[in-house]
Amino acid sequence: MGSLKLIREEIATSNHVQHDVLFEFSTALACEPAPVDCRISDSQGNEYDLSDLSLDDKAYVPLDTSDQAKAQKFYINVCKPLPYILGCPIGVIGACGQINGRGLNLGYVQSSLQAASDGSISIVYLNGDKCGSQGRYSTRVIFQCDDNPGSPVFDRKDGCEYVFIWRTSEACPVKRVMGKDCKVKDPRSGYEYNLMPLSGKDYEVKSAQYEYHFAVCGPVSTLVCPQGNKGTVASCQVEGTSHRISGMSTQDLMLDDGVIMINYTKGETCHKIYERSTAILFSCDHSKNPGKPAFIRETADCTYLFEWHTALVCPPFKTTSCSYNDGHGNSYDLSSLALHNTNWVVLPQTGSKDQRYYINVCKSLVPQSGLWGCPSSAAACLKNGDKYVSLGEAKEGPQWESDVLVLKYTDGASCPASDQKRTTIIRFKCDHEKVDSKPTLITALEDCIYNFVWFTAAACPLNTTEHGDCRVTNPATGHLFDLNALTQSKGYTVYDNEDLRKMYRLNVCGPVENVVCASGAGVCIRDANTAVNGGMATRKLVYKDQLVELTYEGGGTCETNPSLKHKSIISFICKSEGGGISEPVLVASDKKTCTHFFSWHTPLVCEHQVKCSVWNGTSLLDLSPLIHLNGYYTATDEDLDKDKSPDFYINICQPLNPIPGVTCPPGAAVCMDPADGDPIDIGRVTSAPIYNPDTDEVEISFNSNTPCAIDSSTNYTSKIIFTCQKSTELGSPVMIRQQDCMYVFEWATPVVCSEMVSAQGCSLKVSQLQYTFNLSALSGVVQVRGPSSSYKINVCGAVTDKDCKNSPVCLVSSAPPFSFGISKAMSLNYSLEEQVVIMQYGGGDPCPSVTVGGDVCVFPFTYMGKSYSECTADGRNHGAKWCATTASYDKDRKWGFCSNVTAKRQSSILFTCDRSVGRGSPKLLGETQGCSSTFQWHTSVVCPPKKMECKLVSHHQTYDLRTLSSLTEPWKFSNSDKNDMYYMNLCQGIHGGLTDCPDGATVCRKRTNGKTEALGRVYTQTMGSLDGKIQVNYTMGDAVCGNSLRAKTIVQLTCGSTVGHPKLLREDMTACEFWVEWETRAACAVKQHEVEMVNGTITVPETGAIVSLGALYYSLYKATGDIRPNGDRYIYHIQLSGITNSSMAQCVGANICQVKRDQSYCRRIGSSTKAKYYIKGDSLDVLVPSESVCGRDKSKKVSSAILFHCSPAAGEGIPEFLLESDGCQYLFLWHTSTVCGLFSASPQNGGNSKDSVGLSGRSQALGAVLSLLLVVLTVCLLILLLHKRERRGLVLQKVTSCCKRGNPVSYKYSKVNTDEDGCEDEMEWLMEEVETPARGLQENGHVTTKPVSADALRSFSLDEQDSEDEVLTVPGVRIHSGRASGPSSSLLQATRRRAESDEDLVGLLEDTGSKSTSKSGAKHQRKAQPDPEDSDEDLLRV
């Protein structure tokens, strides 16, 4: 530290004794900081120069993603001391830490750089403040070569040393390159610098004593230095009449780390021992073209140094820092958005289609081939036709403004209407789901200030992610790194850099075997005499800012500090190119802390960002919305001949995420899970999408390293073909075929459709989504407060405050208020990539004055005690107007020359879908020069209708629930006490049936008081299979349970023989859960088998059964009950053999024809030539396609499906309309005995069969004894019942009554009048009661008829409990019985019993009104008592 020396001692005794002693302490700490060389060479001759990282007036704030980030903040510099920083110690310190509010010196700038054999550079700052009782704090910064500009990152604390990792392009080896002919080529970028434009001219530079005349890349042409050979002198020093040759001509250039130098040597002798020479150093300055030279100094060896700032030597790109630390424990890094081979391309939402915006992040644009004309220094550029204009250069890193990261590019080309320079402002907003997003242009103020918004995961705070199993995920992109391939039990051998006798044996994610170290050691350190455990093996990797790290702790005891144990840290770094073997390298070994650092460059940690968009010639098709960030897509092999089809798991543009229960190989994007084997990789992300102009389709190909089972010489591959399907849903892949070892999938999605947007008023129709956004629901004044301003907004309306001029957006915090747009200048647009509705208002009040530098003028401001409310020329001699940028120039001295501003204020509102916030409210996103304001509004109003996936793949079985998802009516059921009614749909919201059910709700409850409550919303749907049941969950319902919990509905579906209908199982008010059970055939995982239908006869291949459908196949039937919410009614004519009724000309030949009631409208919704028959379980399904176009989606065709259920007692039966699905498919249900022969069991063996086993003798004896006891008990009961006379009379009366009611009654319906128009359905029916004659006086029933619509007779296949009164509720039908009224004739017993109830349909129908009654028949009618389990009253009331 230094030495103490006594200088002198003095004693004075005037009034009191004064004893002064003067010492001198010699220490290096009091010396002026010695220059630390920021250059170094490694053992292989590579030179490194970090001097460009040294800062003079500011410090680097490293990123920190550790758990202590909120309690610590660091400041570091490179090779130079830190400037003054509030809270940090003062001195020649290279690093400072503010730990828990205390500023610490973390080391002095003393030592030079150190180079490791792996190519990394490190600098250490030692002797900081005290650490504990003995040590002192120190700092180690490890620099690693990288393409990005990079930022320092806090890595760890080892004892008293803080370690930082810095991956930066400045840490790459410096290469000096020589060039000839006045040109030199940069080996990094491939850019060739050319100084020939400076040749052919003499330049004169004057210093205090001399004049210097020289030329560039050639001899001087003026009459100087005549003593030299003509045409050879390139530089001459002139002093009066004395001319001295200072260098001879050459055209050789040298490029040294961005500086180009030309050196003229072999001049005249100087000081008798030196030769005069001239060195001209050319450095980049974009503002000087070509610039001029300036004299620097003369060196001791008579070399004259000049510097020349010129744009001719500017590199092809400029970089800046891309990180930010907010000081509150949050670090941000946008470097992942910086592109190296291409640029971000942004298409304007409106305006010229010839315009293209090119953007890079934190660096200049990458030059492209072809007609590329963007300036090399530009970080943003506009291409308008064939003209390229710079929109700004990267000069400073991101800043924090109004809760968003803001990146500004300045000094672009001159603005067309002012003397400002074009500027680009990019606001980055954190969105974890936007991984491969792009910027969106919001405004271009006067073609001068360009505002972009970028929703991206890269703008979210950094954090670390760790996993076990030697795998780790990048939290920003979801990319999974897997280092299991590096594990080998014999380990890897690494030798010490200093002591070659010491070696390290290590393994990755596993122990090293056959070593003398402790069992389980991941690193074993050996020298000639000892072996030490360098750390116990673990399989836990940690991802930190583009670095994968493996740490082995708990090794042997540290020799220098027994309280510590040996620890090893292996850092894995991307090595994407170059040859050589991937092996670990020892970077450093800290003897004080016994910590060993290894570096391993391997391609296994390279994260390849594959482009996820393609240009189709007219627009950019971006597939990034299809990337699954957390889950996965599923597809199945739909080949009906396969009993055990594999499951497919798919993602695009990035690997699959972990799949519970399925161990797909890491890194796979397409995974096949066979039914009888382990999952295999059949495709990885290897290429970007391509556009096929012949088919107008987009394709992505996937390659794998998995050998194909049928051809081991070929690997599996996959291909996804994307086709246009306009819809609000993004679709999902479908496996369509297998071609040898290639699996081909088709994906219908709106993402690849050409965008067509049309706006009308406050509505925006997007053709890709087949949906119209209506923003009128957001009308009404809302106030938005920013950091220093306040606005009022009225979407689709006006703010009526005074001076707001009825504008929809008004700044009210100023005096007076200012309009930021008018309704007449409103535009709407939609960005499919960002899924954002963009509303823009223009034509507001004039923009405020700004300075040439882009700062907003502040009015009024004070100058020389006088107040100014506009730009002034006071105080300027040349008359240029200026303004202050603060309220007082006298105090702050901040000002600028006024720029000519003619723009009008404007505003933009970005509406983003958020279903959980309801209406939501806007927030200020950013302000630009007081002229443009941008707001973001999260709201459910711009959420398109959400339809969830209605298919479930589980355990190699596919469950299709689409038949339960209704587009017409919801399923309806009640609770046990019949007080509340429940309405439910699956996979989509409720349509019809309950008009006040909230949008997006899929389960609703209507209380007896008329209040409607949502019990679950469709966008929260989760679906899974558990114990043979399918469970569908819906959450985010209303708080209806008396507590703060939101309602949740759990639907359990079990396999059944019919479609069934839901029933309320229980209500758990404590957890606010509503459990619904549903026994349905849709929950059965039964493979359907296609059968052949020939002239109404079906042959079952498995059983050999032959069944004829007979009259059911050739007869014409009608199905009714399709009543839409708007009042439209439809009737369906069905004839399986094809309709032959000539009165319906438009329907002839079709299986199914749709007829609209009361209109001449017919549509064929089933073609007889393409009908297919399938047996599924104990049902027969008939699928009938058609050529009719779907009305809601012109890209789809209408189809129908008839579900036949075996019902032995139903006879021929009648078809019943079930629902219309969202896929334009009409479903019908048909209970009939005709199809029962398809499912009948094989004949049983007779009683004499050898296989028949009778009861044993013991069992027969026991049965006889029980029968005798039963007879005795019955006799006793009869005696007890009939021994009294009054009881015998009552029993006799009951028996007589039962006999009277035993007469069966049936009804006959006859059509007596039919309209001739085939598309009309007006007819009269005759209803007759037919009763078998019985003893006693009785009459035949008589019938009163009137015209009745066919809707009234939709189904008469009634439950055996249905009463005559229920039958009488058919509109327009009255029955008068001739029998005497009384108890014995009040009810009619049905003639036959249905084997299956109609409960399937009850859930689809709604109680819409009271029963129809007739005054003339009132005395014969009674209110029907509906059966609590199954009533057809709802079915008949239409």
Coordinates of C-alpha atoms in Angstrom, one line a residue, residues 1009-1390:
N1009 CA -86.2 -13.1 -10.6
G1010 CA -85.2 -12.7 -14.3
K1011 CA -81.6 -12.0 -13.7
T1012 CA -79.1 -13.6 -16.1
E1013 CA -75.6 -14.6 -14.8
A1014 CA -72.6 -15.8 -16.8
L1015 CA -71.0 -19.0 -15.3
G1016 CA -68.1 -19.3 -17.7
R1017 CA -66.7 -17.8 -20.8
V1018 CA -65.7 -19.6 -23.9
Y1019 CA -62.2 -18.2 -24.2
T1020 CA -61.2 -19.8 -20.9
Q1021 CA -62.0 -23.3 -22.2
T1022 CA -59.7 -26.1 -21.2
M1023 CA -60.3 -29.7 -22.2
G1024 CA -58.8 -32.9 -21.0
S1025 CA -59.4 -36.6 -20.5
L1026 CA -59.3 -38.2 -17.1
D1027 CA -60.4 -41.7 -16.1
G1028 CA -62.3 -42.3 -19.3
K1029 CA -64.2 -39.0 -18.9
I1030 CA -63.8 -35.8 -20.9
Q1031 CA -63.7 -32.8 -18.7
V1032 CA -64.3 -29.3 -20.2
N1033 CA -63.8 -26.3 -17.9
Y1034 CA -65.0 -22.7 -18.2
T1035 CA -63.9 -20.0 -15.9
M1036 CA -64.1 -16.2 -15.5
G1037 CA -67.9 -16.2 -14.8
D1038 CA -69.7 -13.6 -12.7
A1039 CA -69.3 -13.5 -8.9
V1040 CA -72.6 -15.2 -8.1
C1041 CA -71.7 -17.1 -5.0
G1042 CA -71.8 -14.4 -2.4
N1043 CA -68.0 -14.2 -2.2
S1044 CA -65.3 -12.7 -4.4
L1045 CA -64.8 -15.9 -6.4
R1046 CA -65.7 -15.9 -10.1
A1047 CA -68.0 -18.7 -11.2
K1048 CA -66.5 -21.8 -12.8
T1049 CA -68.3 -24.6 -14.7
I1050 CA -67.0 -28.1 -15.0
V1051 CA -68.6 -30.3 -17.6
Q1052 CA -68.0 -34.0 -17.4
L1053 CA -68.9 -36.0 -20.5
T1054 CA -69.1 -39.7 -20.4
C1055 CA -69.8 -42.2 -23.2
G1056 CA -73.5 -42.9 -23.9
S1057 CA -75.6 -44.4 -26.6
T1058 CA -77.4 -41.2 -27.6
V1059 CA -76.6 -37.5 -28.0
G1060 CA -78.1 -37.0 -24.6
H1061 CA -78.4 -33.7 -22.9
P1062 CA -76.6 -32.0 -19.9
K1063 CA -77.8 -32.3 -16.4
L1064 CA -76.7 -30.2 -13.3
L1065 CA -74.8 -32.5 -11.0
R1066 CA -74.1 -30.2 -8.1
E1067 CA -73.4 -26.6 -7.1
D1068 CA -70.4 -25.9 -4.9
M1069 CA -71.1 -22.4 -3.6
T1070 CA -67.9 -22.4 -1.4
A1071 CA -65.6 -22.9 -4.4
C1072 CA -68.2 -21.3 -6.7
E1073 CA -68.1 -24.3 -9.0
F1074 CA -71.0 -25.7 -11.0
W1075 CA -70.7 -29.3 -12.0
V1076 CA -72.5 -30.6 -15.1
E1077 CA -72.7 -34.2 -16.3
W1078 CA -73.5 -35.3 -19.8
E1079 CA -73.8 -38.8 -21.1
T1080 CA -73.4 -38.6 -24.8
R1081 CA -72.2 -40.6 -27.8
A1082 CA -69.8 -37.7 -28.6
A1083 CA -67.7 -38.7 -25.7
C1084 CA -67.2 -42.2 -27.0
A1085 CA -63.9 -43.0 -28.6
V1086 CA -65.3 -45.5 -31.0
K1087 CA -63.8 -45.9 -34.4
Q1088 CA -66.4 -45.4 -37.1
H1089 CA -66.5 -47.9 -40.0
E1090 CA -67.8 -47.0 -43.4
V1091 CA -70.4 -49.4 -44.9
E1092 CA -71.8 -49.6 -48.4
M1093 CA -75.4 -48.7 -49.2
V1094 CA -76.9 -50.3 -52.3
N1095 CA -80.5 -49.5 -53.0
G1096 CA -81.4 -49.2 -49.4
T1097 CA -79.5 -52.4 -48.3
I1098 CA -76.5 -52.2 -45.9
T1099 CA -74.0 -55.0 -45.5
V1100 CA -71.8 -55.0 -42.3
P1101 CA -68.4 -56.5 -43.2
E1102 CA -67.5 -57.4 -39.6
T1103 CA -70.6 -59.4 -38.8
G1104 CA -71.9 -60.2 -42.3
A1105 CA -75.3 -58.8 -41.4
I1106 CA -77.5 -57.6 -44.2
V1107 CA -80.1 -55.0 -43.3
S1108 CA -82.6 -53.4 -45.6
L1109 CA -83.9 -49.9 -44.7
G1110 CA -87.0 -50.4 -46.7
A1111 CA -89.5 -47.6 -46.7
L1112 CA -87.2 -45.5 -44.5
Y1113 CA -84.9 -45.3 -47.5
Y1114 CA -87.4 -44.5 -50.2
S1115 CA -90.0 -42.4 -48.3
L1116 CA -90.0 -38.6 -48.0
Y1117 CA -89.9 -37.1 -44.5
K1118 CA -89.9 -33.7 -43.0
A1119 CA -88.0 -32.3 -40.0
T1120 CA -89.0 -29.0 -38.3
G1121 CA -88.1 -27.1 -35.3
D1122 CA -85.3 -24.9 -36.7
I1123 CA -86.4 -21.5 -35.5
R1124 CA -83.8 -18.8 -35.5
P1125 CA -83.5 -15.8 -33.1
N1126 CA -84.6 -13.4 -35.9
G1127 CA -87.8 -15.4 -36.4
D1128 CA -86.8 -17.3 -39.5
R1129 CA -88.2 -20.9 -39.6
Y1130 CA -86.9 -23.7 -41.8
I1131 CA -88.3 -27.0 -42.8
Y1132 CA -86.1 -29.9 -44.0
H1133 CA -87.3 -32.4 -46.6
I1134 CA -85.3 -35.7 -46.3
Q1135 CA -85.3 -38.7 -48.6
L1136 CA -82.3 -41.0 -48.4
S1137 CA -82.8 -42.3 -51.9
G1138 CA -83.0 -38.8 -53.4
I1139 CA -86.1 -36.5 -53.5
T1140 CA -88.3 -37.4 -56.5
N1141 CA -91.3 -35.1 -55.7
S1142 CA -91.6 -33.0 -58.9
S1143 CA -93.5 -30.3 -57.0
M1144 CA -90.1 -29.3 -55.4
A1145 CA -88.2 -28.8 -58.6
Q1146 CA -85.1 -27.3 -56.9
C1147 CA -84.8 -30.2 -54.5
V1148 CA -85.1 -33.1 -56.9
G1149 CA -82.2 -35.5 -56.6
A1150 CA -81.0 -34.2 -53.2
N1151 CA -81.0 -36.2 -50.0
I1152 CA -81.9 -33.2 -47.9
C1153 CA -83.4 -29.9 -48.9
Q1154 CA -83.8 -26.8 -46.8
V1155 CA -87.0 -24.8 -47.2
K1156 CA -87.5 -21.4 -45.6
R1157 CA -91.0 -21.0 -44.2
D1158 CA -93.2 -18.4 -45.9
Q1159 CA -90.7 -17.7 -48.7
S1160 CA -90.0 -19.3 -52.0
Y1161 CA -86.5 -20.3 -50.9
C1162 CA -85.0 -23.8 -51.3
R1163 CA -81.4 -25.0 -50.9
R1164 CA -79.9 -28.4 -51.4
I1165 CA -77.9 -29.2 -48.3
G1166 CA -77.2 -32.8 -49.2
S1167 CA -76.3 -34.4 -52.5
S1168 CA -77.6 -38.0 -53.0
T1169 CA -74.6 -39.1 -55.0
K1170 CA -72.0 -38.4 -52.3
A1171 CA -73.7 -39.6 -49.2
K1172 CA -71.6 -41.9 -46.9
Y1173 CA -72.8 -44.3 -44.3
Y1174 CA -70.8 -45.1 -41.2
I1175 CA -71.4 -47.4 -38.2
K1176 CA -70.2 -45.9 -34.9
G1177 CA -71.0 -48.0 -31.9
D1178 CA -74.7 -48.8 -32.0
S1179 CA -75.6 -45.9 -34.3
L1180 CA -75.7 -45.4 -38.0
D1181 CA -74.3 -42.0 -39.2
V1182 CA -75.1 -40.7 -42.6
L1183 CA -72.8 -37.8 -43.8
V1184 CA -74.2 -36.0 -46.8
P1185 CA -72.1 -33.3 -48.5
S1186 CA -73.4 -30.7 -50.9
E1187 CA -72.3 -28.1 -53.5
S1188 CA -74.2 -25.3 -51.8
V1189 CA -72.1 -22.4 -50.5
C1190 CA -72.2 -21.6 -46.8
G1191 CA -73.8 -18.2 -46.3
R1192 CA -71.5 -17.1 -43.5
D1193 CA -68.3 -18.3 -45.1
K1194 CA -68.2 -18.4 -48.9
S1195 CA -65.1 -20.7 -48.8
K1196 CA -67.1 -23.5 -47.2
K1197 CA -69.7 -25.9 -48.5
V1198 CA -72.8 -26.9 -46.6
S1199 CA -73.1 -30.5 -45.4
S1200 CA -75.6 -32.5 -43.3
A1201 CA -75.4 -35.5 -40.9
I1202 CA -78.2 -37.8 -39.8
L1203 CA -77.6 -39.7 -36.6
F1204 CA -79.8 -42.9 -36.6
H1205 CA -80.4 -44.5 -33.1
C1206 CA -81.7 -47.9 -32.6
S1207 CA -85.1 -47.7 -30.9
P1208 CA -87.1 -51.0 -31.2
A1209 CA -90.4 -49.5 -30.1
A1210 CA -90.2 -46.4 -32.3
G1211 CA -91.1 -48.1 -35.6
E1212 CA -90.1 -46.1 -38.6
G1213 CA -89.7 -42.9 -36.6
I1214 CA -89.5 -39.3 -37.7
P1215 CA -86.3 -37.2 -38.2
E1216 CA -85.7 -34.4 -35.8
F1217 CA -83.7 -31.3 -36.4
L1218 CA -80.9 -31.1 -33.8
L1219 CA -78.7 -28.1 -34.6
E1220 CA -76.5 -26.3 -37.1
S1221 CA -72.8 -26.3 -36.2
D1222 CA -70.4 -23.4 -36.8
G1223 CA -68.9 -25.4 -39.7
C1224 CA -72.1 -25.1 -41.8
Q1225 CA -73.2 -28.6 -41.0
Y1226 CA -76.8 -29.5 -40.2
L1227 CA -77.4 -32.3 -37.7
F1228 CA -80.5 -34.5 -37.5
L1229 CA -81.5 -37.1 -35.0
W1230 CA -83.7 -40.1 -36.0
H1231 CA -85.0 -42.7 -33.5
T1232 CA -86.1 -45.8 -35.5
S1233 CA -86.3 -49.6 -35.2
T1234 CA -85.2 -50.0 -38.8
V1235 CA -81.5 -49.8 -38.0
C1236 CA -81.6 -52.2 -35.0
G1237 CA -80.7 -55.1 -37.3
L1238 CA -77.3 -53.6 -37.8
F1239 CA -76.4 -54.1 -34.1
S1240 CA -78.3 -57.2 -33.1
A1241 CA -76.3 -59.8 -31.2
S1242 CA -75.4 -63.1 -32.7
P1243 CA -77.8 -66.0 -32.0
Q1244 CA -77.5 -67.7 -28.6
N1245 CA -76.9 -71.4 -28.1
G1246 CA -79.9 -73.5 -27.0
G1247 CA -80.4 -75.0 -23.7
N1248 CA -78.8 -78.3 -24.8
S1249 CA -75.5 -76.7 -25.7
K1250 CA -72.5 -78.2 -24.2
D1251 CA -71.4 -74.7 -23.1
S1252 CA -74.7 -74.2 -21.2
V1253 CA -74.2 -74.8 -17.5
G1254 CA -77.3 -75.2 -15.3
L1255 CA -77.8 -74.5 -11.7
S1256 CA -76.4 -77.0 -9.2
G1257 CA -78.7 -79.2 -7.0
R1258 CA -77.9 -77.1 -4.0
S1259 CA -78.8 -73.9 -5.7
Q1260 CA -82.1 -75.4 -6.9
A1261 CA -83.1 -76.5 -3.4
L1262 CA -82.3 -73.0 -2.0
G1263 CA -84.6 -71.5 -4.7
A1264 CA -87.5 -73.7 -3.8
V1265 CA -87.3 -72.7 -0.1
L1266 CA -87.3 -69.0 -1.0
S1267 CA -90.3 -69.4 -3.3
L1268 CA -92.3 -71.1 -0.6
L1269 CA -91.5 -68.3 1.9
L1270 CA -92.6 -65.7 -0.7
V1271 CA -96.0 -67.4 -1.2
V1272 CA -96.7 -67.6 2.5
L1273 CA -95.8 -63.9 3.0
T1274 CA -98.1 -62.8 0.1
V1275 CA -101.1 -64.7 1.6
C1276 CA -100.6 -63.1 5.0
L1277 CA -100.5 -59.6 3.5
L1278 CA -103.8 -60.1 1.5
I1279 CA -105.6 -61.4 4.7
L1280 CA -104.4 -58.3 6.6
L1281 CA -105.5 -56.0 3.8
L1282 CA -109.0 -57.4 3.1
H1283 CA -110.3 -58.5 6.5
K1284 CA -112.2 -55.2 6.9
R1285 CA -115.2 -54.5 4.6
E1286 CA -114.5 -50.9 3.8
R1287 CA -111.0 -51.9 2.6
R1288 CA -112.5 -54.6 0.3
G1289 CA -114.8 -52.0 -1.3
L1290 CA -112.0 -49.5 -1.9
V1291 CA -109.8 -52.1 -3.6
L1292 CA -112.7 -53.2 -5.8
Q1293 CA -113.3 -49.6 -6.9
K1294 CA -109.6 -49.1 -7.8
V1295 CA -109.6 -52.3 -9.9
T1296 CA -112.7 -51.2 -11.8
S1297 CA -111.2 -47.8 -12.5
C1298 CA -108.0 -49.4 -13.8
C1299 CA -110.0 -51.6 -16.1
K1300 CA -111.8 -48.7 -17.6
R1301 CA -108.5 -46.9 -18.3
G1302 CA -107.0 -49.9 -19.8
N1303 CA -108.6 -49.3 -23.2
P1304 CA -105.8 -48.3 -25.6
V1305 CA -106.2 -45.0 -27.5
S1306 CA -104.3 -44.1 -30.6
Y1307 CA -104.3 -41.1 -32.9
K1308 CA -104.2 -40.9 -36.7
Y1309 CA -102.8 -37.9 -38.5
S1310 CA -103.7 -37.3 -42.2
K1311 CA -102.7 -34.5 -44.5
V1312 CA -105.8 -33.2 -46.2
N1313 CA -104.5 -30.2 -48.2
T1314 CA -101.1 -29.4 -49.7
D1315 CA -99.8 -26.3 -51.4
E1316 CA -98.6 -27.0 -54.9
D1317 CA -95.6 -24.8 -54.6
G1318 CA -92.7 -27.1 -53.7
C1319 CA -90.9 -24.4 -51.6
E1320 CA -94.0 -23.6 -49.5
D1321 CA -95.1 -25.6 -46.5
E1322 CA -98.8 -24.7 -46.0
M1323 CA -101.0 -27.8 -45.3
E1324 CA -104.0 -29.0 -43.3
W1325 CA -103.9 -32.0 -41.0
L1326 CA -106.7 -34.3 -39.8
M1327 CA -106.2 -35.7 -36.3
E1328 CA -108.5 -38.6 -35.4
E1329 CA -108.8 -40.5 -32.1
V1330 CA -109.2 -44.2 -32.6
E1331 CA -110.4 -46.3 -29.5
T1332 CA -110.9 -50.0 -29.3
P1333 CA -114.6 -50.8 -28.3
A1334 CA -115.1 -51.8 -24.7
R1335 CA -117.9 -53.0 -22.5
G1336 CA -120.3 -50.3 -21.4
L1337 CA -121.6 -47.2 -22.9
Q1338 CA -118.9 -45.4 -24.9
E1339 CA -118.6 -43.2 -28.0
N1340 CA -116.1 -42.8 -30.8
G1341 CA -114.0 -39.6 -30.5
H1342 CA -114.7 -36.9 -33.0
V1343 CA -112.2 -34.4 -34.4
T1344 CA -112.3 -30.7 -35.2
T1345 CA -109.8 -29.6 -37.8
K1346 CA -108.2 -26.4 -39.1
P1347 CA -105.1 -25.5 -41.2
V1348 CA -102.0 -26.4 -39.2
S1349 CA -98.3 -25.8 -40.1
A1350 CA -96.1 -28.8 -40.3
D1351 CA -94.0 -27.2 -37.6
A1352 CA -96.8 -28.1 -35.2
L1353 CA -96.3 -31.8 -35.8
R1354 CA -92.5 -32.0 -35.7
S1355 CA -92.4 -35.1 -33.5
F1356 CA -95.1 -37.3 -32.0
S1357 CA -92.8 -40.0 -30.7
L1358 CA -93.8 -39.3 -27.1
D1359 CA -92.8 -40.6 -23.7
E1360 CA -95.2 -43.0 -22.1
Q1361 CA -95.9 -40.5 -19.4
D1362 CA -97.1 -37.8 -21.8
S1363 CA -100.7 -37.0 -21.2
E1364 CA -103.5 -36.3 -23.6
D1365 CA -103.5 -32.7 -22.4
E1366 CA -99.9 -32.4 -23.6
V1367 CA -100.9 -33.6 -27.0
L1368 CA -103.6 -31.0 -27.1
T1369 CA -101.0 -28.2 -26.8
V1370 CA -100.3 -28.5 -30.6
P1371 CA -101.4 -25.1 -32.1
G1372 CA -104.5 -25.3 -34.2
V1373 CA -105.6 -28.8 -33.1
R1374 CA -108.6 -29.5 -30.8
I1375 CA -109.8 -32.9 -29.8
H1376 CA -113.4 -33.4 -28.3
S1377 CA -113.8 -36.7 -26.7
G1378 CA -117.2 -38.4 -26.7
R1379 CA -116.6 -40.1 -23.4
A1380 CA -118.0 -38.8 -20.2
S1381 CA -115.7 -36.5 -18.4
G1382 CA -114.5 -37.7 -15.1
P1383 CA -111.5 -39.2 -13.3
S1384 CA -111.6 -42.4 -15.3
S1385 CA -111.3 -40.5 -18.6
S1386 CA -109.0 -37.7 -17.7
L1387 CA -105.8 -39.4 -18.9
L1388 CA -104.9 -41.5 -21.9
Q1389 CA -102.5 -44.3 -21.8
A1390 CA -100.0 -44.2 -24.7

